[in-house]
Coordinates of C-alpha atoms in Angstrom, one line a residue:
M12 CA -0.2 0.1 0.1
S13 CA 1.5 3.4 -1.0
F14 CA 0.9 6.5 0.6
R15 CA -0.9 8.9 -1.8
E16 CA -1.5 12.6 -0.5
S17 CA -5.1 12.6 -2.0
D18 CA -6.2 9.6 0.4
Y19 CA -5.6 11.9 3.6
L20 CA -6.5 15.2 2.3
C21 CA -10.1 15.9 3.2
D22 CA -11.7 17.4 0.5
M23 CA -14.6 19.2 2.5
Q24 CA -13.3 20.2 6.0
E25 CA -11.6 23.4 6.4
T26 CA -7.5 22.4 6.5
I27 CA -4.3 23.6 7.8
L28 CA -1.5 22.6 5.8
I29 CA 1.4 22.2 7.5
L30 CA 4.6 21.3 5.6
D31 CA 7.1 19.3 7.4
F32 CA 10.7 20.4 7.2
G33 CA 11.9 17.5 9.5
S34 CA 11.3 19.4 13.2
Q35 CA 11.1 17.3 16.3
Y36 CA 7.9 19.7 17.3
T37 CA 6.1 19.3 13.6
Q38 CA 3.5 17.0 15.3
L39 CA 3.0 19.2 18.5
I40 CA 2.1 22.2 15.8
A41 CA -0.8 19.7 14.2
R42 CA -2.0 18.7 17.9
R43 CA -2.2 22.2 18.8
V44 CA -4.1 23.2 15.8
R45 CA -6.5 20.1 16.9
E46 CA -6.8 21.5 20.1
L47 CA -8.5 24.4 18.4
N48 CA -11.0 21.9 16.8
V49 CA -9.3 22.6 13.6
Y50 CA -8.9 20.3 11.1
C51 CA -4.7 20.1 9.7
E52 CA -2.4 17.7 8.1
I53 CA 1.3 17.5 7.7
H54 CA 2.8 16.5 4.1
P55 CA 6.3 16.7 3.5
F56 CA 7.7 20.3 2.2
N57 CA 8.7 18.5 -1.2
K58 CA 5.3 16.3 -1.3
I59 CA 2.6 19.2 -1.0
P60 CA -0.6 18.2 -2.3
E61 CA -3.1 19.7 -4.4
L62 CA -4.1 23.0 -3.1
T63 CA -8.1 22.7 -2.9
E64 CA -10.7 25.3 -1.7
N65 CA -10.6 23.7 1.7
I66 CA -7.2 24.8 2.8
K67 CA -7.6 27.7 4.9
G68 CA -3.7 28.5 5.7
V69 CA -0.3 26.8 5.4
I70 CA 2.1 26.5 8.4
L71 CA 6.2 25.9 7.8
S72 CA 8.0 23.9 10.2
G73 CA 11.0 24.2 12.1
S74 CA 13.9 21.9 10.8
P75 CA 17.1 20.4 12.0
F76 CA 19.0 22.2 9.1
S77 CA 20.3 25.5 8.7
V78 CA 19.1 27.9 5.8
K79 CA 22.8 27.7 5.1
D80 CA 23.5 23.9 4.9
A81 CA 24.0 22.7 0.9
E82 CA 21.2 20.2 1.6
A83 CA 18.7 22.7 3.4
P84 CA 15.1 22.1 2.4
V85 CA 13.7 24.3 -0.4
P86 CA 10.1 24.5 -1.0
D87 CA 8.1 25.2 -3.9
L88 CA 5.6 28.2 -2.3
R89 CA 4.6 29.4 -5.7
G90 CA 1.1 28.2 -5.3
I91 CA 0.7 29.1 -1.4
R92 CA 2.6 32.6 -1.1
G93 CA 0.3 35.7 -1.2
K94 CA -2.6 33.3 -1.8
Y95 CA -3.2 31.8 1.4
P96 CA -2.5 32.8 4.9
L97 CA 1.4 31.8 5.7
L98 CA 3.2 31.2 8.9
G99 CA 6.7 30.5 9.1
V100 CA 8.2 28.8 12.5
C101 CA 11.8 28.9 13.2
Y102 CA 13.6 27.4 9.9
G103 CA 10.2 28.3 8.1
A104 CA 10.6 32.0 9.2
Q105 CA 14.4 32.1 8.1
F106 CA 13.8 30.4 4.7
L107 CA 11.1 33.2 3.8
A108 CA 13.4 35.9 5.0
Q109 CA 16.7 34.5 3.1
N110 CA 14.6 33.8 -0.1
D111 CA 13.4 37.5 -0.1
G112 CA 16.9 38.9 0.2
G113 CA 17.5 39.0 4.2
D114 CA 20.4 38.0 6.1
V115 CA 20.4 34.8 7.7
M116 CA 23.6 33.7 9.8
P117 CA 24.3 31.7 12.5
S118 CA 23.5 32.9 16.0
E119 CA 26.8 34.8 17.7
I120 CA 25.0 33.5 20.8
R121 CA 22.9 30.4 20.2
E122 CA 19.7 31.0 21.7
Y123 CA 17.7 27.8 23.3
G124 CA 15.5 27.6 25.8
R125 CA 13.1 30.2 27.5
A126 CA 13.1 33.9 26.5
N127 CA 10.8 36.7 26.9
L128 CA 9.2 39.1 24.3
A129 CA 10.7 42.4 25.1
Y130 CA 8.7 44.1 22.3
I131 CA 5.4 43.1 20.9
D132 CA 3.7 44.8 18.3
T133 CA 0.0 44.3 19.5
A134 CA -1.7 45.9 16.5
C135 CA -0.3 43.1 14.5
P136 CA -3.4 40.3 14.4
L137 CA -0.6 37.4 14.9
M138 CA 0.4 38.8 18.4
K139 CA -3.5 40.1 19.5
S140 CA -4.0 39.7 23.2
L141 CA -0.4 38.4 23.7
S142 CA 1.2 40.0 26.8
P143 CA 4.2 42.4 27.3
D144 CA 7.1 39.9 28.2
S145 CA 5.4 37.0 27.5
Q146 CA 7.7 33.6 27.8
V147 CA 8.2 32.0 24.7
W148 CA 10.4 28.6 23.8
M149 CA 13.4 29.4 21.3
S150 CA 15.6 26.4 19.7
H151 CA 17.6 27.9 16.8
G152 CA 21.3 27.8 15.6
D153 CA 21.0 30.5 13.0
T154 CA 19.0 34.2 13.3
I155 CA 17.5 36.6 10.8
L156 CA 20.1 39.9 11.1
E157 CA 18.6 41.9 8.4
L158 CA 15.0 41.8 7.2
P159 CA 14.1 42.3 3.4
E160 CA 12.4 45.9 2.8
S161 CA 8.7 44.5 2.5
F162 CA 9.0 42.7 5.9
E163 CA 8.4 44.6 9.3
V164 CA 9.4 43.2 13.0
I165 CA 6.4 42.7 15.0
A166 CA 8.0 40.7 18.2
S167 CA 11.4 41.1 19.9
T168 CA 13.2 39.3 22.4
E169 CA 16.5 41.2 24.3
N170 CA 19.2 38.9 22.4
V171 CA 16.9 38.8 19.1
K172 CA 15.9 41.7 17.3
V173 CA 13.8 39.7 14.8
A174 CA 11.8 37.3 17.1
G175 CA 8.7 38.0 14.7
Y176 CA 7.9 39.8 11.4
K177 CA 4.7 40.3 8.8
V178 CA 5.3 41.0 5.0
K179 CA 3.6 44.2 4.0
E180 CA 0.7 43.9 2.3
E181 CA 0.6 39.9 2.7
Q182 CA -0.8 37.6 5.3
T183 CA 2.8 36.2 5.7
F184 CA 4.0 35.8 9.2
G185 CA 7.7 34.5 10.8
I186 CA 8.5 34.0 14.5
Q187 CA 12.0 32.1 15.4
F188 CA 10.4 30.9 18.4
H189 CA 8.2 27.8 18.9
P190 CA 4.6 28.4 19.9
E191 CA 3.7 24.8 19.9
V192 CA 5.9 24.1 22.9
F193 CA 4.6 24.0 26.6
H194 CA 7.1 26.6 27.5
S195 CA 5.6 29.2 25.0
V196 CA 3.2 30.3 27.7
E197 CA 0.9 31.9 25.1
G198 CA 1.9 29.9 22.1
P199 CA -2.0 28.7 22.1
Q200 CA -3.2 32.0 21.7
L201 CA -0.3 32.7 19.1
L202 CA -1.5 29.5 16.9
K203 CA -5.1 30.6 17.5
N204 CA -4.8 34.3 16.3
F205 CA -3.4 32.7 13.0
V206 CA -5.6 29.5 12.6
V207 CA -9.1 31.4 13.8
N208 CA -8.7 35.1 13.1
I209 CA -6.3 35.2 10.2
C210 CA -7.4 32.0 8.3
G211 CA -10.9 32.2 9.5
C212 CA -11.4 28.8 10.7
H213 CA -14.8 28.1 12.4
Q214 CA -13.0 25.5 14.5
D215 CA -16.0 22.8 13.9
W216 CA -13.9 19.8 13.7
T217 CA -15.3 17.8 16.5
P218 CA -15.8 14.2 17.4
D219 CA -19.5 14.7 16.6
S220 CA -18.6 15.9 13.0
F221 CA -15.7 13.5 12.8
I222 CA -18.1 10.3 13.1
E223 CA -21.1 11.7 11.1
T224 CA -18.9 12.6 8.1
T225 CA -16.3 9.2 8.4
I226 CA -19.4 7.2 8.9
N227 CA -21.0 8.8 5.6
D228 CA -18.0 8.4 3.7
L229 CA -17.5 4.9 4.7
R230 CA -21.1 3.9 3.6
Q231 CA -20.3 5.8 0.0
K232 CA -16.9 4.1 -0.1
L233 CA -17.7 0.5 1.0
G234 CA -21.4 0.2 -0.2
N235 CA -22.7 -3.2 0.2
D236 CA -18.9 -4.9 -0.1
K237 CA -18.3 -7.1 3.0
V238 CA -15.2 -6.2 5.2
I239 CA -13.0 -7.9 7.7
L240 CA -11.4 -6.3 10.1
G241 CA -8.3 -7.9 13.0
L242 CA -9.4 -6.9 16.4
S243 CA -6.4 -6.7 18.8
G244 CA -8.6 -5.5 22.0
G245 CA -6.8 -2.2 21.8
V246 CA -8.8 1.4 21.6
D247 CA -7.8 2.0 17.7
S248 CA -9.2 -1.3 16.4
S249 CA -11.9 -1.2 18.7
V250 CA -12.8 2.4 17.8
A251 CA -12.4 1.7 13.9
A252 CA -14.5 -1.4 14.3
V253 CA -17.6 0.5 15.8
L254 CA -17.5 3.4 13.5
L255 CA -17.5 0.6 10.6
H256 CA -20.3 -1.5 12.3
K257 CA -22.4 1.8 12.1
A258 CA -21.9 2.4 8.7
I259 CA -22.2 -0.8 7.4
G260 CA -23.6 -3.1 9.9
K261 CA -23.5 -6.9 9.5
N262 CA -21.1 -6.7 6.3
L263 CA -18.1 -6.1 9.2
Y264 CA -16.8 -9.4 9.8
C265 CA -14.3 -9.1 12.8
I266 CA -11.5 -11.8 13.7
F267 CA -10.0 -11.8 17.2
V268 CA -7.0 -14.0 17.1
D269 CA -5.2 -15.2 20.4
N270 CA -1.3 -15.3 19.6
G271 CA -0.9 -16.6 23.2
L272 CA 0.8 -13.5 23.8
L273 CA -1.9 -11.7 25.4
R274 CA -2.2 -10.6 29.0
K275 CA -3.8 -13.3 31.7
G276 CA -7.4 -13.6 30.9
E277 CA -7.5 -11.2 27.9
Y278 CA -8.7 -13.4 25.0
K279 CA -12.2 -14.4 27.0
D280 CA -12.5 -10.9 28.6
V281 CA -12.3 -9.0 24.9
L282 CA -13.9 -11.3 23.3
H283 CA -17.1 -11.0 25.7
S284 CA -16.8 -7.5 25.5
Y285 CA -17.0 -7.3 21.7
K286 CA -20.0 -9.7 22.1
D287 CA -21.8 -7.1 24.2
M288 CA -21.0 -4.2 21.9
G289 CA -23.2 -5.8 19.2
L290 CA -19.9 -6.7 16.7
N291 CA -19.7 -9.7 14.6
V292 CA -16.8 -11.4 16.0
K293 CA -14.7 -14.9 15.8
G294 CA -12.4 -15.8 18.3
V295 CA -9.7 -18.3 17.2
D296 CA -7.1 -19.6 19.5
A297 CA -3.9 -19.8 17.4
S298 CA -1.3 -19.9 20.6
K299 CA 0.3 -23.0 19.6
E300 CA 1.1 -21.7 16.2
F301 CA 2.7 -18.6 17.4
Y302 CA 4.8 -20.4 20.0
A303 CA 5.9 -22.8 17.5
A304 CA 6.8 -19.9 15.0
L305 CA 8.7 -18.5 18.1
K306 CA 10.9 -21.3 18.7
G307 CA 14.5 -20.7 18.7
I308 CA 14.4 -17.1 17.8
E309 CA 15.9 -14.4 20.1
D310 CA 16.1 -11.1 18.3
P311 CA 13.5 -8.8 18.5
E312 CA 12.8 -7.9 15.0
A313 CA 13.1 -11.5 14.3
K314 CA 10.4 -12.5 16.6
R315 CA 8.3 -9.2 15.3
K316 CA 8.2 -10.6 11.9
A317 CA 7.4 -14.1 13.2
I318 CA 4.6 -12.8 14.7
G319 CA 3.4 -10.7 11.9
K320 CA 3.8 -13.5 9.5
T321 CA 2.1 -15.9 11.5
F322 CA -0.6 -13.6 12.1
I323 CA -0.9 -12.8 8.5
E324 CA -1.3 -16.7 7.9
I325 CA -4.3 -17.6 10.1
F326 CA -5.7 -14.2 9.4
D327 CA -5.4 -15.1 5.8
K328 CA -7.0 -18.3 6.3
E329 CA -9.9 -17.4 8.6
A330 CA -11.0 -14.5 6.0
H331 CA -10.9 -17.1 3.0
L332 CA -13.7 -19.0 5.1
I333 CA -16.2 -15.8 4.6
S334 CA -17.1 -15.5 1.0
D335 CA -16.7 -12.0 -1.5
V336 CA -14.8 -10.1 1.1
K337 CA -13.3 -7.1 -0.8
W338 CA -11.8 -4.8 1.9
L339 CA -9.6 -4.8 4.8
A340 CA -9.8 -2.7 7.6
Q341 CA -7.4 -1.3 9.5
G342 CA -6.9 0.9 13.0
T343 CA -4.1 2.7 11.3
I344 CA -3.7 6.3 13.1
Y345 CA -2.0 9.5 11.8
P346 CA 1.1 9.0 13.9
D347 CA 1.8 5.6 11.9
V348 CA 1.1 7.4 8.2
I349 CA 3.3 10.5 9.2
E350 CA 6.0 8.0 10.1
S351 CA 6.1 6.2 6.6
V352 CA 6.3 9.5 4.8
S353 CA 8.3 11.6 6.9
V354 CA 10.7 14.0 5.1
K355 CA 13.8 11.8 5.3
G356 CA 11.3 8.9 3.9
P357 CA 10.4 5.6 6.1
S358 CA 12.6 5.1 8.8
A359 CA 15.2 3.0 8.5
T360 CA 13.1 0.3 10.5
I361 CA 9.7 1.0 11.2
K362 CA 8.6 -1.7 13.5
S363 CA 7.0 -4.6 11.6
H364 CA 3.7 -4.6 13.7
H365 CA 2.7 -1.3 12.4
N366 CA -0.4 -1.0 10.3
V367 CA 1.4 1.2 7.4
G368 CA 3.7 -1.0 4.9
G369 CA 1.4 -3.0 2.9
L370 CA -0.3 -6.4 2.6
P371 CA 1.0 -9.5 0.7
D372 CA 0.1 -9.7 -2.7
Y373 CA -1.5 -13.0 -2.3
M374 CA -4.4 -11.3 0.1
K375 CA -5.7 -8.9 -2.7
L376 CA -7.8 -6.7 -0.6
K377 CA -8.4 -2.9 -0.6
V378 CA -7.8 -1.3 2.5
V379 CA -9.9 1.0 4.7
E380 CA -8.5 3.1 7.5
P381 CA -11.2 5.3 9.2
L382 CA -8.9 6.8 11.7
N383 CA -5.9 7.4 9.6
T384 CA -6.1 11.0 10.2
L385 CA -6.6 10.9 14.4
F386 CA -3.6 11.1 17.1
K387 CA -4.3 8.5 19.9
D388 CA -5.9 10.8 22.3
E389 CA -8.5 11.9 19.7
V390 CA -9.3 8.3 18.6
R391 CA -10.2 8.2 22.5
K392 CA -12.5 11.1 22.2
I393 CA -14.3 9.9 19.3
G394 CA -14.8 6.5 21.2
S395 CA -16.0 8.6 23.9
A396 CA -18.6 10.1 22.0
L397 CA -19.5 6.6 20.4
E398 CA -20.6 5.8 24.2
M399 CA -17.9 2.9 24.1
S400 CA -16.9 1.5 27.2
P401 CA -14.3 3.3 29.4
E402 CA -12.7 -0.3 30.2
I403 CA -11.8 -0.5 26.4
L404 CA -11.0 3.5 25.6
N405 CA -8.9 3.9 28.8
R406 CA -6.9 0.7 28.0
H407 CA -3.0 1.4 27.6
P408 CA -1.4 1.1 24.6
F409 CA -0.6 -2.5 24.1
P410 CA 2.1 -3.7 21.3
G411 CA 1.1 -6.2 18.5
P412 CA 3.7 -8.7 19.4
G413 CA 2.1 -8.5 22.8
L414 CA 4.1 -10.1 25.7
G415 CA 6.5 -11.6 23.0
I416 CA 8.5 -8.6 23.1
R417 CA 8.3 -8.3 26.5
I418 CA 10.1 -11.3 26.9
L419 CA 13.6 -10.8 26.6
G420 CA 15.3 -13.7 24.6
E421 CA 13.2 -16.6 23.3
V422 CA 9.7 -16.9 23.9
T423 CA 8.3 -20.0 25.2
A424 CA 4.9 -20.8 26.7
E425 CA 6.3 -21.2 30.4
K426 CA 7.7 -17.9 30.3
V427 CA 4.4 -16.5 28.9
K428 CA 2.7 -17.8 31.7
L429 CA 5.0 -16.4 34.3
L430 CA 4.8 -12.9 32.8
Q431 CA 1.4 -12.9 32.5
E432 CA 1.2 -13.8 36.3
V433 CA 3.6 -10.7 37.2
D434 CA 1.6 -8.6 34.5
S435 CA -1.5 -9.4 36.4
I436 CA -0.4 -8.5 39.7
Y437 CA 1.2 -5.2 38.6
I438 CA -1.9 -4.1 36.7
S439 CA -4.2 -5.0 39.1
E440 CA -2.3 -3.1 42.1
L441 CA -2.1 0.0 39.7
K442 CA -5.8 -0.1 39.2
K443 CA -6.9 -0.2 42.8
S444 CA -4.5 2.5 43.9
G445 CA -5.4 4.8 41.3
W446 CA -2.5 4.8 39.5
Y447 CA -3.6 2.9 36.2
D448 CA -5.6 6.1 35.0
K449 CA -2.9 8.2 35.8
V450 CA 0.0 6.6 33.7
W451 CA 0.3 6.5 29.7
Q452 CA 1.2 3.0 29.9
A453 CA 2.6 0.5 32.2
L454 CA 4.2 -3.0 31.4
A455 CA 6.4 -5.6 33.0
V456 CA 9.4 -7.2 31.3
L457 CA 10.8 -10.7 31.8
L458 CA 14.4 -10.2 31.8
P459 CA 17.1 -13.2 30.4
V460 CA 18.7 -12.6 34.0
Q461 CA 18.8 -14.8 37.0
S462 CA 19.9 -13.9 40.3
V463 CA 20.6 -15.3 43.5
G464 CA 18.4 -14.5 46.4
V465 CA 17.2 -16.1 50.1
M466 CA 13.5 -17.8 50.6
G467 CA 13.2 -19.5 54.2
D468 CA 16.3 -20.9 54.9
E469 CA 17.3 -21.7 51.1
R470 CA 19.2 -19.9 48.6
T471 CA 17.7 -19.3 45.2
Y472 CA 18.7 -18.6 41.5
E473 CA 15.5 -17.4 40.1
N474 CA 14.2 -14.9 37.3
A475 CA 14.5 -11.1 37.6
V476 CA 11.5 -8.8 36.1
A477 CA 11.3 -5.3 35.2
L478 CA 8.7 -2.7 36.0
R479 CA 7.9 0.1 33.9
A480 CA 5.3 3.1 34.1
V481 CA 5.5 6.3 31.9
G482 CA 3.7 9.4 31.3
S483 CA 3.2 10.7 27.9
T484 CA 0.6 12.8 25.8
D485 CA 1.3 10.6 22.7
G486 CA 3.9 7.7 23.1
M487 CA 6.5 10.1 20.9
T488 CA 8.5 11.2 24.1
A489 CA 7.7 10.0 27.4
D490 CA 8.8 10.4 31.2
W491 CA 9.1 7.6 33.7
S492 CA 6.1 7.8 36.1
H493 CA 7.1 8.6 39.8
L494 CA 5.0 5.6 41.5
P495 CA 5.0 5.8 45.6
Y496 CA 7.8 3.8 47.0
S497 CA 4.9 1.8 49.1
L498 CA 3.1 0.8 46.4
L499 CA 6.2 -0.3 44.4
A500 CA 6.8 -2.0 47.5
D501 CA 3.7 -4.0 47.5
I502 CA 3.8 -4.8 43.9
S503 CA 7.3 -6.2 44.2
N504 CA 6.6 -8.4 47.7
Q505 CA 3.1 -10.0 45.9
I506 CA 5.4 -10.7 42.7
I507 CA 7.7 -12.4 44.4
N508 CA 5.7 -13.9 47.2
K509 CA 3.0 -15.3 45.0
I510 CA 4.9 -16.3 41.8
K511 CA 7.3 -19.1 41.8
G512 CA 10.7 -18.3 39.6
V513 CA 10.7 -14.5 40.5
N514 CA 13.0 -13.6 43.1
R515 CA 13.5 -9.9 42.2
V516 CA 11.7 -6.8 40.9
V517 CA 13.4 -3.7 39.7
Y518 CA 11.9 -0.7 38.5
D519 CA 12.9 1.2 35.3
I520 CA 13.7 4.9 35.6
S521 CA 14.4 5.7 31.7
S522 CA 12.7 8.3 30.0
K523 CA 12.3 8.3 26.2
P524 CA 14.5 9.9 24.4
P525 CA 17.3 8.1 24.5
A526 CA 15.3 4.9 25.8
T527 CA 12.0 3.9 24.4
I528 CA 8.7 2.8 26.1
E529 CA 9.1 -1.1 25.4
W530 CA 12.5 -2.8 26.2
E531 CA 12.5 -4.7 22.7

């Protein structure tokens, strides 16, 4: 399945177009715009989609490049500049200034971190309602020393004369700070000024409007065709299933495969909850096939591929039992789409369980992805508007390969059973204490390490497990959660006392980056 810009750019919805130059903050810009109930999309600077009437404005992102670099990104803005409101952020602002003859040079004093606006042109619509001395976040190695004649300064800091500018006779603006990050205190107001006041967006992109539009679009696209969907028990596939069910009813066939790598009791619990939702679901216990496929494999990526290959084989077998299926539905969400078409191309190793990346040719099914424009928190909002169970919507993210990548080294049925028991105690205690809903994701990892211990009067030589809990908003970055020592002590005691084979529990206090949330 290849990415085509027209697949994702809405035809009717008012849209802010964000051109990505590779900044780590680009997704944050999109999230802040969407928090204003305005739809937006990210596209690589060199893959600008067709400029339709629904595009109300364009934002140029920052970049790790300097505008002076030989390989610096150079967008073709001939169809945008002067025709749409345009906001350049950091690199975007420097590019616009240099392109019109301004002087951009490496900063004598590299401004990084918090700064305050010493001057604000309050008559400028972009700066409306910003406070004197407003705190902003700077992150740039270059600075604009001289503006072209047609540009005028609208904001300065103590060290940076051109913190913001406007092009005369145009709705074109540039800022050298990042309004999208938390530390730019009035950044949301500045973005609202641009998106709502300058671009004229109506802030009508709400969960209810998304649901209505999506269901109508699905009905038109799918007609009376049959669709199959692989359910995982997670938020994304569950919300996708409910949307499709509302659109096409009995023509949606859901398959829930037990790969033997789910949490304790999860297969039966989730299958039961789906039945209560009125979905047409078939459960398939294929744990033996997955264990056989994983035998002797220790490399994380090899495990992912073995799990993915086995899933497709089983799913394809089950799909062939349903006659005349034409579509495969997937719970792909927007970060997966963005990663697959990044400025630098697909990541060197996109994890094998991600939906974006294609299907085996022999399946010969068309793909429908009703959530491919949404971030994870937006998917939860849609599910809530659909009145789905909080138990499903508030579930922590769970990887496609399941416990297979939380068992370091070879995966066996015995190791899975042990980790299921550890995980069950951990998650149960987090829920009892009220901490489950305070963290983004919690997991237990079975380490390929045995350590000496003492139980009673005997020495033991048993397994070590690691517990991890992180806080995040979208999983792109995460910090370890500061669980109370008393709670950790209680969880550790229960695991060691109740589970034979574990005599040591450790807590992971790594952040992402540099670590990842999962261990494999």
